[in-house]
Coordinates of C-alpha atoms in Angstrom, one line a residue:
Chain L
M1 CA 140.7 117.3 3.2
R2 CA 138.1 119.7 4.5
N3 CA 137.9 117.8 7.8
V4 CA 141.7 117.9 8.2
W5 CA 141.5 121.7 7.9
T6 CA 138.6 121.9 10.4
I7 CA 140.5 119.9 13.0
A8 CA 143.8 121.7 12.4
N9 CA 142.1 125.1 12.6
R10 CA 140.5 124.2 16.0
E11 CA 143.8 123.0 17.4
Y12 CA 145.8 126.0 16.1
K13 CA 143.3 128.5 17.6
L14 CA 143.2 126.5 20.9
Y15 CA 146.9 127.0 21.4
F16 CA 146.3 130.8 21.6
S17 CA 143.7 130.4 24.3
T18 CA 145.8 128.2 26.6
P19 CA 148.5 129.5 28.9
A20 CA 150.7 126.4 28.3
A21 CA 151.3 127.3 24.7
Y22 CA 152.4 130.9 25.6
M23 CA 154.7 129.6 28.2
I24 CA 156.4 127.2 25.8
A25 CA 156.7 130.0 23.2
A26 CA 158.1 132.3 25.8
M27 CA 160.7 129.7 26.9
V28 CA 161.8 129.2 23.3
F29 CA 162.2 133.0 22.7
L30 CA 164.0 133.5 26.1
V31 CA 166.6 130.8 25.6
I32 CA 167.2 131.8 22.0
G33 CA 167.5 135.4 23.0
I34 CA 170.1 134.7 25.7
I35 CA 172.1 132.4 23.4
F36 CA 172.0 135.0 20.6
Y37 CA 173.2 137.7 22.9
A38 CA 176.0 135.6 24.2
N39 CA 177.1 134.6 20.7
I40 CA 177.2 138.2 19.5
N41 CA 179.3 139.2 22.5
Y42 CA 181.7 136.3 21.8
A43 CA 181.9 137.2 18.1
L44 CA 182.8 140.8 19.1
I45 CA 185.6 139.7 21.3
Q46 CA 186.9 137.1 18.9
Q47 CA 186.5 139.6 16.0
F48 CA 184.7 137.3 13.5
A49 CA 181.4 137.7 11.6
P50 CA 178.7 135.3 12.9
S51 CA 176.4 133.5 10.5
A52 CA 172.7 132.3 10.9
E53 CA 174.1 129.1 12.5
I54 CA 174.2 130.9 15.9
V55 CA 170.4 131.0 15.8
I56 CA 169.6 127.7 13.9
G57 CA 171.9 125.5 16.0
P58 CA 170.5 126.2 19.4
L59 CA 166.9 126.4 18.0
V60 CA 167.0 122.8 16.8
T61 CA 167.9 121.6 20.3
I62 CA 165.2 123.7 21.9
L63 CA 162.6 122.4 19.5
I64 CA 163.4 118.9 20.6
F65 CA 162.4 119.8 24.1
A66 CA 159.5 122.1 23.2
S67 CA 157.7 119.8 20.7
P68 CA 156.6 117.1 23.2
A69 CA 155.0 119.9 25.3
I70 CA 153.1 121.1 22.2
T71 CA 152.0 117.7 21.0
M72 CA 151.3 115.8 24.3
R73 CA 147.7 117.0 24.6
L74 CA 146.7 116.6 21.0
M75 CA 145.2 113.1 21.2
A76 CA 145.6 112.2 24.9
E77 CA 143.3 115.0 25.9
E78 CA 140.5 113.8 23.6
Q79 CA 140.8 110.5 25.3
R80 CA 140.6 112.0 28.8
L81 CA 137.7 114.4 28.0
G82 CA 135.7 111.7 26.3
T83 CA 135.6 113.8 23.1
M84 CA 137.3 110.9 21.3
E85 CA 133.8 109.4 21.2
L86 CA 132.6 112.6 19.5
L87 CA 135.3 112.5 16.8
L88 CA 135.1 108.8 16.2
T89 CA 131.4 108.9 15.6
A90 CA 131.5 112.1 13.5
P91 CA 131.8 111.5 9.7
V92 CA 135.6 111.9 9.8
R93 CA 138.1 109.3 8.7
D94 CA 140.7 108.2 11.2
W95 CA 143.6 109.5 9.1
E96 CA 141.9 112.9 8.7
L97 CA 141.8 113.2 12.5
I98 CA 145.5 112.3 12.9
V99 CA 146.6 114.5 10.0
G100 CA 144.4 117.4 11.2
K101 CA 146.0 117.1 14.7
W102 CA 149.5 117.1 13.2
L103 CA 148.8 120.1 10.9
G104 CA 147.4 122.1 13.9
G105 CA 150.5 121.4 16.0
F106 CA 152.8 121.9 13.0
L107 CA 151.3 125.3 12.2
F108 CA 151.7 126.5 15.8
M109 CA 155.3 125.4 15.8
L110 CA 155.8 127.1 12.5
T111 CA 154.5 130.3 14.0
I112 CA 157.1 130.1 16.8
I113 CA 159.8 129.4 14.3
A114 CA 158.7 132.3 12.1
V115 CA 159.1 134.7 15.0
T116 CA 162.7 133.6 15.5
L117 CA 163.5 134.9 12.0
I118 CA 163.9 138.2 13.8
Y119 CA 167.3 137.2 15.0
P120 CA 168.8 136.5 11.6
L121 CA 167.3 139.8 10.4
V122 CA 169.0 141.7 13.2
L123 CA 172.2 139.8 12.6
N124 CA 172.0 140.7 8.9
R125 CA 172.1 144.4 9.8
M126 CA 175.0 144.0 12.3
V127 CA 177.4 142.1 10.0
D128 CA 178.9 143.6 6.9
P129 CA 178.1 142.7 4.0
G130 CA 175.2 140.8 5.6
I131 CA 174.8 137.1 6.4
D132 CA 174.9 134.1 4.0
Q133 CA 171.3 133.9 2.6
G134 CA 171.7 130.4 1.2
L135 CA 172.7 129.1 4.6
L136 CA 169.8 130.8 6.2
I137 CA 167.3 129.3 3.8
S138 CA 168.6 125.7 4.0
G139 CA 168.9 126.0 7.8
Y140 CA 165.3 127.0 8.2
L141 CA 164.2 124.4 5.6
G142 CA 165.9 121.9 7.9
L143 CA 164.0 123.3 10.9
L144 CA 160.7 122.9 9.1
L145 CA 161.5 119.3 8.1
I146 CA 162.6 118.3 11.6
T147 CA 159.6 120.0 13.2
S148 CA 157.3 118.2 10.8
A149 CA 158.8 114.8 11.8
L150 CA 158.9 115.7 15.5
I151 CA 155.2 116.8 15.6
A152 CA 154.2 113.7 13.7
I153 CA 155.9 111.5 16.2
G154 CA 154.4 113.5 19.0
V155 CA 150.9 113.0 17.7
M156 CA 151.5 109.3 17.3
V157 CA 152.7 108.9 20.9
S158 CA 149.8 111.0 22.1
S159 CA 147.4 108.6 20.5
F160 CA 148.9 105.7 22.5
F161 CA 148.2 106.9 26.1
S162 CA 145.6 109.1 27.8
N163 CA 148.0 110.4 30.4
Q164 CA 149.7 113.6 29.2
I165 CA 152.8 113.3 31.5
A166 CA 153.4 109.8 30.2
V167 CA 153.0 111.1 26.6
F168 CA 155.5 113.9 27.2
F169 CA 158.3 111.7 28.5
A170 CA 157.7 108.9 26.0
T171 CA 157.9 111.5 23.2
L172 CA 160.9 113.2 24.6
G173 CA 162.6 109.8 25.0
I174 CA 162.0 108.9 21.4
F175 CA 163.3 112.3 20.2
L176 CA 166.5 112.0 22.3
V177 CA 167.1 108.4 21.0
L178 CA 166.6 109.5 17.4
W179 CA 168.8 112.5 18.0
L180 CA 171.7 110.6 19.6
I181 CA 171.4 107.1 18.0
S182 CA 174.5 107.5 15.9
T183 CA 176.7 108.2 18.9
P184 CA 177.8 104.6 19.3
A185 CA 178.2 104.3 15.5
Q186 CA 182.0 103.7 15.6
A187 CA 181.7 101.0 18.3
V188 CA 179.2 98.8 16.4
G189 CA 181.3 98.3 13.2
A190 CA 181.0 99.6 9.7
A191 CA 177.6 98.3 8.5
G192 CA 175.9 98.8 11.9
G193 CA 177.3 102.2 12.2
E194 CA 176.0 103.2 8.8
L195 CA 172.6 102.0 9.7
L196 CA 172.6 103.9 13.0
K197 CA 173.7 107.0 11.1
F198 CA 171.0 106.5 8.6
F199 CA 168.3 106.6 11.3
D200 CA 169.9 109.5 13.2
F201 CA 168.0 112.8 13.1
S202 CA 171.1 115.0 13.6
E203 CA 173.1 113.2 10.9
H204 CA 170.6 114.4 8.3
F205 CA 170.8 117.9 9.5
Y206 CA 174.3 118.9 10.8
N207 CA 176.1 117.4 7.8
T208 CA 174.0 119.0 5.1
L209 CA 171.1 121.4 5.7
Y210 CA 172.9 123.1 8.6
I211 CA 175.9 124.0 6.5
G212 CA 173.9 125.1 3.5
I213 CA 173.6 121.9 1.5
I214 CA 170.1 120.8 0.4
D215 CA 170.2 117.1 -0.3
L216 CA 167.0 115.4 -1.6
A217 CA 167.8 112.3 0.5
D218 CA 167.5 114.3 3.7
V219 CA 164.3 115.9 2.6
I220 CA 162.8 112.5 1.8
Y221 CA 164.1 111.1 5.1
Y222 CA 162.2 113.6 7.2
L223 CA 159.1 113.4 5.1
S224 CA 159.2 109.6 5.4
I225 CA 159.5 109.8 9.2
T226 CA 156.5 112.2 9.2
A227 CA 154.4 109.9 7.0
L228 CA 155.3 106.8 8.9
A229 CA 154.5 108.3 12.3
L230 CA 151.1 109.6 11.0
F231 CA 150.4 106.2 9.6
L232 CA 151.2 104.5 12.9
G233 CA 149.1 107.1 14.7
T234 CA 146.1 106.3 12.4
M235 CA 146.6 102.6 13.1
S236 CA 146.6 103.3 16.8
V237 CA 143.2 105.1 16.5
E238 CA 141.9 102.2 14.5
T239 CA 143.0 99.6 17.0
R240 CA 141.4 101.7 19.7
R241 CA 138.1 101.0 18.1
W242 CA 138.6 97.3 18.3
R243 CA 139.5 97.2 22.0
Chain U
M1 CA 115.5 103.1 10.0
I2 CA 117.6 101.1 12.4
Q3 CA 118.0 97.4 11.7
V4 CA 120.0 95.2 14.0
E5 CA 120.5 91.6 13.4
G6 CA 122.3 89.2 15.7
L7 CA 124.6 92.0 17.0
T8 CA 127.2 90.7 19.4
K9 CA 130.1 92.6 21.1
D10 CA 132.8 91.1 23.3
Y11 CA 135.2 93.0 25.5
G12 CA 137.9 90.5 25.9
L13 CA 136.2 87.5 27.5
R14 CA 133.2 89.4 28.7
R15 CA 130.2 89.5 26.4
A16 CA 128.6 92.9 26.5
I17 CA 125.8 92.3 24.1
D18 CA 124.7 89.0 22.9
D19 CA 122.9 88.3 19.7
L20 CA 120.6 91.4 19.7
T21 CA 118.0 91.7 17.0
F22 CA 115.6 94.6 16.8
N23 CA 114.2 97.2 14.4
V24 CA 113.3 100.8 14.8
N25 CA 111.0 102.3 12.2
K26 CA 110.9 105.8 10.8
G27 CA 109.1 108.2 13.1
E28 CA 109.3 106.0 16.1
I29 CA 110.8 106.7 19.5
V30 CA 112.2 103.6 21.1
G31 CA 113.3 103.5 24.7
F32 CA 116.2 101.3 25.7
L33 CA 115.8 100.2 29.3
G34 CA 117.9 98.2 31.5
P35 CA 120.1 98.2 34.6
N36 CA 123.7 99.4 34.6
G37 CA 126.0 97.3 32.5
A38 CA 123.1 95.7 30.6
G39 CA 124.7 96.7 27.3
K40 CA 122.8 99.8 26.4
T41 CA 125.7 102.1 25.9
T42 CA 127.7 99.4 24.0
T43 CA 124.8 98.9 21.6
M44 CA 124.6 102.6 21.0
R45 CA 128.3 102.9 20.5
V46 CA 128.3 100.1 17.9
L47 CA 125.4 101.7 16.1
C48 CA 127.2 105.0 16.0
G49 CA 130.3 103.5 14.5
Y50 CA 132.5 104.1 17.6
M51 CA 133.5 100.5 17.5
P52 CA 132.7 97.5 15.3
P53 CA 130.7 94.6 16.6
T54 CA 132.2 91.2 17.2
A55 CA 129.5 89.5 15.2
G56 CA 126.2 90.3 13.5
K57 CA 125.3 93.3 11.4
A58 CA 123.3 96.5 11.7
S59 CA 122.3 99.3 9.4
V60 CA 121.2 102.8 10.0
A61 CA 119.2 104.8 7.5
G62 CA 119.9 102.0 4.9
F63 CA 123.7 102.2 5.4
D64 CA 125.6 99.3 6.8
I65 CA 127.5 100.4 10.0
I66 CA 130.7 98.7 9.0
E67 CA 130.8 98.8 5.2
Q68 CA 129.4 102.3 4.9
S69 CA 130.4 103.7 8.2
L70 CA 130.9 107.3 7.1
E71 CA 127.5 107.5 5.3
A72 CA 125.8 105.9 8.3
R73 CA 127.6 108.3 10.7
R74 CA 126.4 111.3 8.6
K75 CA 122.8 110.3 9.3
I76 CA 123.2 109.9 13.0
G77 CA 123.1 112.5 15.8
Y78 CA 124.6 110.9 18.9
L79 CA 124.7 112.1 22.5
P80 CA 127.0 109.9 24.5
E81 CA 126.5 109.2 28.2
T82 CA 129.4 111.4 29.2
V83 CA 128.7 114.5 27.2
P84 CA 131.8 115.1 25.0
L85 CA 132.6 118.8 25.4
Y86 CA 135.8 120.9 25.2
P87 CA 135.8 123.0 28.4
D88 CA 138.1 125.6 26.9
M89 CA 135.9 126.4 23.9
T90 CA 132.9 128.7 23.8
V91 CA 129.5 127.2 23.2
F92 CA 129.3 128.8 19.8
D93 CA 132.8 127.8 18.7
Y94 CA 132.2 124.2 19.8
L95 CA 128.9 123.9 17.9
K96 CA 130.5 125.7 14.9
F97 CA 133.3 123.1 15.0
M98 CA 130.8 120.3 15.0
A99 CA 128.8 121.9 12.1
D100 CA 132.0 122.3 10.1
L101 CA 132.9 118.6 10.7
R102 CA 129.6 117.8 9.1
H103 CA 130.1 120.2 6.2
L104 CA 127.0 122.2 6.9
P105 CA 126.4 125.2 4.7
E106 CA 125.7 128.4 6.6
A107 CA 127.0 126.7 9.7
E108 CA 126.6 129.8 11.9
D109 CA 122.9 130.2 11.3
R110 CA 122.4 126.5 12.1
V111 CA 124.3 127.0 15.4
D112 CA 122.0 129.8 16.3
D113 CA 119.0 127.6 15.4
V114 CA 120.0 124.7 17.6
L115 CA 120.9 127.0 20.5
E116 CA 117.4 128.4 20.3
M117 CA 116.0 124.8 20.3
V118 CA 117.8 124.0 23.6
H119 CA 117.3 127.5 25.1
M120 CA 120.9 128.4 25.3
E121 CA 121.1 131.5 23.0
D122 CA 122.2 133.7 25.9
R123 CA 125.2 131.5 26.7
S124 CA 126.6 131.2 23.2
G125 CA 129.7 133.3 24.0
G126 CA 130.4 131.6 27.3
Y127 CA 133.1 129.0 27.9
I128 CA 131.7 125.4 28.2
G129 CA 133.9 124.9 31.3
N130 CA 131.8 127.4 33.2
L131 CA 128.4 125.8 32.4
S132 CA 126.3 123.8 34.9
K133 CA 125.7 120.1 34.3
G134 CA 122.3 120.7 32.9
M135 CA 123.5 123.3 30.5
R136 CA 126.3 121.0 29.3
Q137 CA 123.7 118.3 28.7
R138 CA 121.8 120.7 26.5
V139 CA 124.9 121.7 24.6
G140 CA 125.5 118.0 24.0
L141 CA 122.0 117.7 22.7
A142 CA 122.5 120.7 20.5
Q143 CA 125.5 119.0 19.0
A144 CA 123.5 115.9 18.2
L145 CA 120.8 117.9 16.5
I146 CA 123.0 120.3 14.5
H147 CA 122.8 118.5 11.2
E148 CA 119.1 117.6 11.5
P149 CA 119.9 113.9 11.6
E150 CA 117.5 111.3 10.4
V151 CA 118.4 109.1 13.3
L152 CA 118.9 110.4 16.8
I153 CA 120.7 108.2 19.4
L154 CA 120.6 109.5 22.9
D155 CA 122.3 107.9 25.8
E156 CA 120.4 109.0 29.0
P157 CA 119.5 112.4 27.6
T158 CA 117.8 113.8 30.7
I159 CA 120.3 112.8 33.3
G160 CA 121.5 115.8 35.4
L161 CA 118.7 118.1 34.3
D162 CA 116.3 119.9 36.6
P163 CA 112.6 119.0 36.4
V164 CA 111.7 121.9 34.1
Q165 CA 114.6 121.1 31.7
I166 CA 113.6 117.4 31.8
H167 CA 110.1 118.4 30.8
E168 CA 111.5 120.5 27.9
V169 CA 113.9 117.9 26.7
R170 CA 111.2 115.3 26.7
N171 CA 108.9 117.6 24.7
L172 CA 111.8 118.3 22.3
I173 CA 112.4 114.6 21.8
R174 CA 108.7 114.0 21.2
E175 CA 108.7 116.8 18.7
I176 CA 111.7 115.4 16.9
G177 CA 110.3 111.9 17.0
K178 CA 107.3 112.9 14.9
E179 CA 109.5 113.0 11.8
K180 CA 112.8 111.4 12.7
T181 CA 113.8 108.2 14.4
V182 CA 114.9 108.3 18.0
L183 CA 116.6 105.6 20.1
L184 CA 117.1 106.6 23.7
S185 CA 118.3 104.8 26.7
T186 CA 117.0 105.5 30.2
H187 CA 116.8 104.2 33.7
I188 CA 113.5 105.9 34.4
L189 CA 110.4 103.9 33.5
S190 CA 108.1 107.0 33.6
E191 CA 110.3 108.7 31.1
A192 CA 110.0 105.8 28.7
Q193 CA 106.2 105.8 29.3
Q194 CA 105.9 109.5 28.5
V195 CA 108.2 109.7 25.5
C196 CA 108.5 106.3 23.8
N197 CA 106.3 104.5 21.4
R198 CA 108.0 101.2 22.2
V199 CA 110.3 99.9 24.9
L200 CA 113.1 97.4 24.7
I201 CA 114.2 96.0 28.1
I202 CA 117.7 94.6 27.9
N203 CA 119.5 92.6 30.5
K204 CA 123.0 91.0 30.3
G205 CA 123.2 91.9 26.7
K206 CA 119.9 90.2 25.7
I207 CA 116.5 91.7 25.0
V208 CA 114.2 90.5 27.8
V209 CA 111.0 92.3 26.6
E210 CA 109.9 94.3 23.6
D211 CA 106.5 96.1 24.1
T212 CA 104.7 99.3 24.2
P213 CA 104.9 101.1 27.5
E214 CA 101.2 100.8 28.1
E215 CA 101.1 97.0 27.6
L216 CA 104.2 96.6 29.7
Q217 CA 102.6 98.4 32.5
A218 CA 99.3 96.6 32.1
R219 CA 101.0 93.2 32.0
L220 CA 102.9 93.9 35.2
A221 CA 100.2 95.8 37.1
G222 CA 98.3 92.5 37.3
G223 CA 99.1 92.3 41.0
R224 CA 99.1 95.3 43.3
R225 CA 101.6 95.7 46.1
I226 CA 100.8 97.3 49.4
A227 CA 103.1 98.2 52.3
V228 CA 101.9 98.3 55.9
R229 CA 103.9 99.8 58.7
V230 CA 103.0 99.4 62.4
A231 CA 104.5 100.7 65.6
G232 CA 105.9 97.9 67.8
D233 CA 106.2 94.2 67.2
P234 CA 104.7 92.9 63.9
Q235 CA 104.4 89.4 65.2
G236 CA 101.4 87.5 63.8
L237 CA 100.9 90.2 61.2
D238 CA 101.6 87.8 58.3
Q239 CA 99.0 85.4 59.4
L240 CA 96.4 88.2 59.8
I241 CA 97.1 89.7 56.4
A242 CA 97.3 86.3 54.6
N243 CA 93.8 85.5 55.9
I244 CA 92.2 88.6 54.4
P245 CA 90.3 87.7 51.2
G246 CA 91.9 89.4 48.1
V247 CA 95.4 89.1 49.4
S248 CA 97.3 86.8 47.1
R249 CA 100.6 86.6 48.9
V250 CA 102.9 88.1 51.5
L251 CA 106.1 89.4 50.0
G252 CA 108.0 89.9 53.2
V253 CA 107.9 90.6 56.9
L254 CA 110.0 93.5 58.1
T255 CA 110.9 94.6 61.7
N256 CA 108.3 97.3 61.5
G257 CA 105.7 96.0 59.1
I258 CA 104.9 93.9 56.1
D259 CA 104.7 94.0 52.3
F260 CA 102.0 92.0 50.4
E261 CA 100.4 91.6 47.0
T262 CA 96.7 91.7 46.2
D263 CA 94.6 90.2 43.5
P264 CA 93.9 92.5 40.6
G265 CA 90.8 94.7 40.7
N266 CA 90.2 94.3 44.4
D267 CA 91.1 97.1 46.8
V268 CA 91.6 95.5 50.2
R269 CA 93.0 98.5 51.9
P270 CA 89.9 99.5 54.0
E271 CA 89.5 95.9 55.1
V272 CA 93.2 95.6 56.0
A273 CA 93.0 98.8 58.1
R274 CA 89.9 97.7 59.9
K275 CA 91.5 94.3 60.7
L276 CA 94.7 95.7 61.9
V277 CA 93.1 98.2 64.2
A278 CA 90.7 95.6 65.5
S279 CA 93.6 93.3 66.3
G280 CA 95.3 95.9 68.3
Y281 CA 98.1 96.9 66.0
D282 CA 99.1 100.6 65.9
L283 CA 98.8 101.3 62.2
L284 CA 101.3 104.0 61.1
E285 CA 101.3 103.7 57.3
L286 CA 99.3 101.9 54.6
K287 CA 100.3 102.7 51.1
P288 CA 100.4 101.1 47.6
L289 CA 103.9 100.4 46.3
G290 CA 104.4 101.6 42.7
L291 CA 106.2 99.3 40.3
S292 CA 109.6 100.8 39.7
L293 CA 111.8 99.9 36.7
E294 CA 113.7 97.7 39.1
D295 CA 110.6 95.8 40.2
I296 CA 109.5 95.4 36.6
F297 CA 113.0 94.3 35.7
L298 CA 113.2 91.8 38.6
E299 CA 109.7 90.6 37.7
L300 CA 110.7 90.0 34.1
T301 CA 114.0 88.3 34.8
K302 CA 112.2 86.2 37.3
E303 CA 109.8 85.1 34.6
Q304 CA 112.8 84.3 32.5
N305 CA 114.4 82.3 35.3
E306 CA 111.1 80.4 35.9
E307 CA 111.2 79.2 32.4
I308 CA 114.7 78.0 32.9
E309 CA 113.6 76.4 36.2
E310 CA 110.9 74.4 34.4
R311 CA 113.7 72.8 32.4
E312 CA 116.5 72.6 34.9
E313 CA 114.9 72.0 38.3
D314 CA 114.9 74.5 41.2
E315 CA 117.6 76.5 43.0
L316 CA 118.5 78.7 40.0
E317 CA 116.2 81.5 40.8
E318 CA 117.7 82.6 44.1
S319 CA 121.3 82.6 43.0
E320 CA 120.4 84.3 39.7
V321 CA 118.6 87.1 41.4
G322 CA 121.3 87.4 44.0
E323 CA 123.9 87.6 41.3
L324 CA 122.0 90.2 39.4
E325 CA 121.8 92.4 42.4
Q326 CA 125.5 91.9 43.1
D327 CA 126.3 92.8 39.5
E328 CA 124.3 95.9 39.7
K329 CA 126.0 96.9 42.9
D330 CA 129.4 96.3 41.4
E331 CA 128.6 98.3 38.4
Q332 CA 127.3 101.2 40.5
K333 CA 130.6 101.2 42.4
E334 CA 132.6 101.2 39.1
G335 CA 130.4 103.9 37.7

């Protein structure tokens, strides 16, 4: 476990010394800020009290695009720099390496998400008698769970290739497929549709966590995806040794 | 300390190392010599636990490299051929990271210690990306030394260093080798002679020779090679040289001279000079040719091939040597 923390700590700190991470964070805040402003204006015109959904809704979509940029270098860069040889000959287990990488990326994403809490706080002061706290908590819990799964998938894909551009687009592709997979649900019949819905990222979010319902099944779904991706990432490192 | 038995590693269809067997004892510095692509790096990677062997077994400091990989890896300090560094970390942070991965108590003091060992104290706060190649090499060495490993495995440790640094690194290796076990690979024969207690020459994944550097040199210095360069046409030169007593054979006639070999313990140079001048040649150069690693290597593989020849008739030698050279060239291109 100590190795996991050592690796995660290095990754987390490294984000703060690279311009790329600041650019990604700035993009997230900029887009969220613009959408927040637009939503407040809209609410003023329409005369209704907005809830935390106006922050959480767009934030999920932005995270899907930002996460691949955060995770693409995690394993691919080690491969390119030759430092993979360093890590694989150090007394570190393969799973510790993968989990450490995931934790580093996850903590950085968490930092970005924590900063966005500013918007619900501002909103809370603007609306009378304040926003729905339960909805805020379940919404942000959903964000954490989704981020956990996204970062895990990102680390996994990053361990497949050494080209970061390839990693970025492969990761984004997987995210979009997972996000939209239930779209043709009605066309494939009842059983197939249910299956697609089961695997869909958004189905486990918009129907429950987003509207203030915490269902254990959704929590388990996201945690399972995280665990599966980390397991496959570990396998990928192990097979790399045999090549 | 290092025991290797029948170690074999295949990359797909290509066999990189083939049934290697050797031992390295405690307090011994063993040099691993061979041309590019001979299997030096592969052997080292397998020993360090980077990848498992296809067949055979090996143990480091008493731990099996497959069954007890983590324990073995704890005992090894490894400097790979391409020094594995993070350019956007400072020297200190990088070494601290390596120390933490190895769970060293008082890691920061230890980092200062190794930085002093490789004379990099003044660059500890600088980014690795800004360091010169020689400095990077030294940081890589510091990384391998940080946990005071019982076994040190160094893949071409002096490559890219300037002469002063090479001298320092060799001294450092000798110092470490007094108590620890060192396995290092090199292209440079003189390096092996200066540093190592024992030399393993490896070719095409097989050990060709295992000997002390002194004996190796003695065995091969049996014949002396001399090069003669003249101005103008060297026609008839081979006849003239071959007739001088003490000359064992002519190695080759060039457009501007000739190379030949003499019997041991017989300096024929004054005689050669006299004969050449007397015969009207304009002598430009007359010098002994040192045996390079390449010569030794060709010499040894030739011996190997001659053994084969005895069993399997002629013709093998030429093609084998030709192939070897071709292989070497190919690998250099790839590298």
